[in-house]
Coordinates of C-alpha atoms in Angstrom, one line a residue:
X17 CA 24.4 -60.2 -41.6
X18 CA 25.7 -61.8 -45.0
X19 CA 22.6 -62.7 -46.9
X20 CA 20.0 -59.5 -45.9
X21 CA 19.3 -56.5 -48.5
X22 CA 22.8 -55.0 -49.3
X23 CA 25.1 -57.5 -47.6
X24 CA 27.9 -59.1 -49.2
X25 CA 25.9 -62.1 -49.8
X26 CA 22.5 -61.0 -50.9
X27 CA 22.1 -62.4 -54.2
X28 CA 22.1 -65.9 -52.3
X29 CA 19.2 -65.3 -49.9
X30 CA 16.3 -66.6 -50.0
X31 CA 17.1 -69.4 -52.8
X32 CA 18.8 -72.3 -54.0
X33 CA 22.3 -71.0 -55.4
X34 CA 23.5 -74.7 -55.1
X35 CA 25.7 -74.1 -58.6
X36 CA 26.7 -70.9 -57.6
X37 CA 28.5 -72.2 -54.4
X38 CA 29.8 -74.9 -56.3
X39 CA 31.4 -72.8 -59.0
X40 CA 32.4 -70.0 -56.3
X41 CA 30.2 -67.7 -58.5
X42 CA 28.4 -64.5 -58.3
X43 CA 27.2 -64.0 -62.1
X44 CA 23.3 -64.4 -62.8
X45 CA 23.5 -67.5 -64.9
X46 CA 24.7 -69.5 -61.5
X47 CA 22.4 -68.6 -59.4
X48 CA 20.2 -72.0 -59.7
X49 CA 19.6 -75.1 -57.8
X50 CA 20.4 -76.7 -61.6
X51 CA 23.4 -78.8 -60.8
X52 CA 23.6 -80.7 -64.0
X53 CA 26.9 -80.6 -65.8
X54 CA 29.1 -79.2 -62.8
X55 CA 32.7 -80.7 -62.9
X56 CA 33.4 -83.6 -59.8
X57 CA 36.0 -81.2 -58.3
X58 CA 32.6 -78.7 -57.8
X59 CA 30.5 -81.2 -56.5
X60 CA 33.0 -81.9 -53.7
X61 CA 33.1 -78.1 -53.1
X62 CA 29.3 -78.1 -52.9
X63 CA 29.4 -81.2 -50.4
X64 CA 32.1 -79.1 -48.3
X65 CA 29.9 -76.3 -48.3
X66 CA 26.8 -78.6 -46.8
X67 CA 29.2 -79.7 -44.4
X68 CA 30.2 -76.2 -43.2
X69 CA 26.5 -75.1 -43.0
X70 CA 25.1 -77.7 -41.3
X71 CA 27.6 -77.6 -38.8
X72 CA 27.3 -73.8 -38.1
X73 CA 23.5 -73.6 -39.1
X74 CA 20.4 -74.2 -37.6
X75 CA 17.6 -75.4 -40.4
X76 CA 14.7 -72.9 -40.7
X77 CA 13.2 -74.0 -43.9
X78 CA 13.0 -75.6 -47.3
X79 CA 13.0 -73.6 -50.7
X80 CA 9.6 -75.1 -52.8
X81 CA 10.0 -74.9 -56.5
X82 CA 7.6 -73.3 -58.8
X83 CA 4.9 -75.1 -60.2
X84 CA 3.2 -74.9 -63.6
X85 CA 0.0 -73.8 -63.7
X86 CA -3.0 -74.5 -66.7
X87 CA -2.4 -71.2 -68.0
X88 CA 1.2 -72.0 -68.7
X89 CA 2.4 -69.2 -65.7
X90 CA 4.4 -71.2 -62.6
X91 CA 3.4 -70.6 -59.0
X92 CA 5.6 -67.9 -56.7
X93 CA 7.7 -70.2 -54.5

């Protein structure tokens, strides 16, 4: 398993890391859905990537994003 507790992959589980697959990153700062600003050469890496999992993946959900509450506090996804 890649993406479980300890695996090589762990800090991508359970969330969008869209701009960390598309800069081939690992540091904090990357792992977002935020894809704003990323180069067209990344982009094109981060379509490859859809490619490859969709091919090789079967879908089992959809990642919500927080949302603001009246207190000013977002929701857990």
């Amino acid at each position: 398993m890649f993406y479980g507790p300890g695996a090589p992959y762990a800090l991508y589980g359970g969330k969008d890391v869209s701009r960390a697959l598309a800069k081939m990153s690992f540091e904090p700062q990357d792992l977002t859905g935020d894809i704003s600003g990323l180069e067209p050469s990344e982009l094109e890496v981060l379509q490859d990537y859809e490619y490859k999992f969709m091919s090789k993946y079967v879908k089992v959900g959809t990642i919500k994003k927080s949302a603001p509450l009246a207190d000013g506090s977002t929701t857990s996804p």
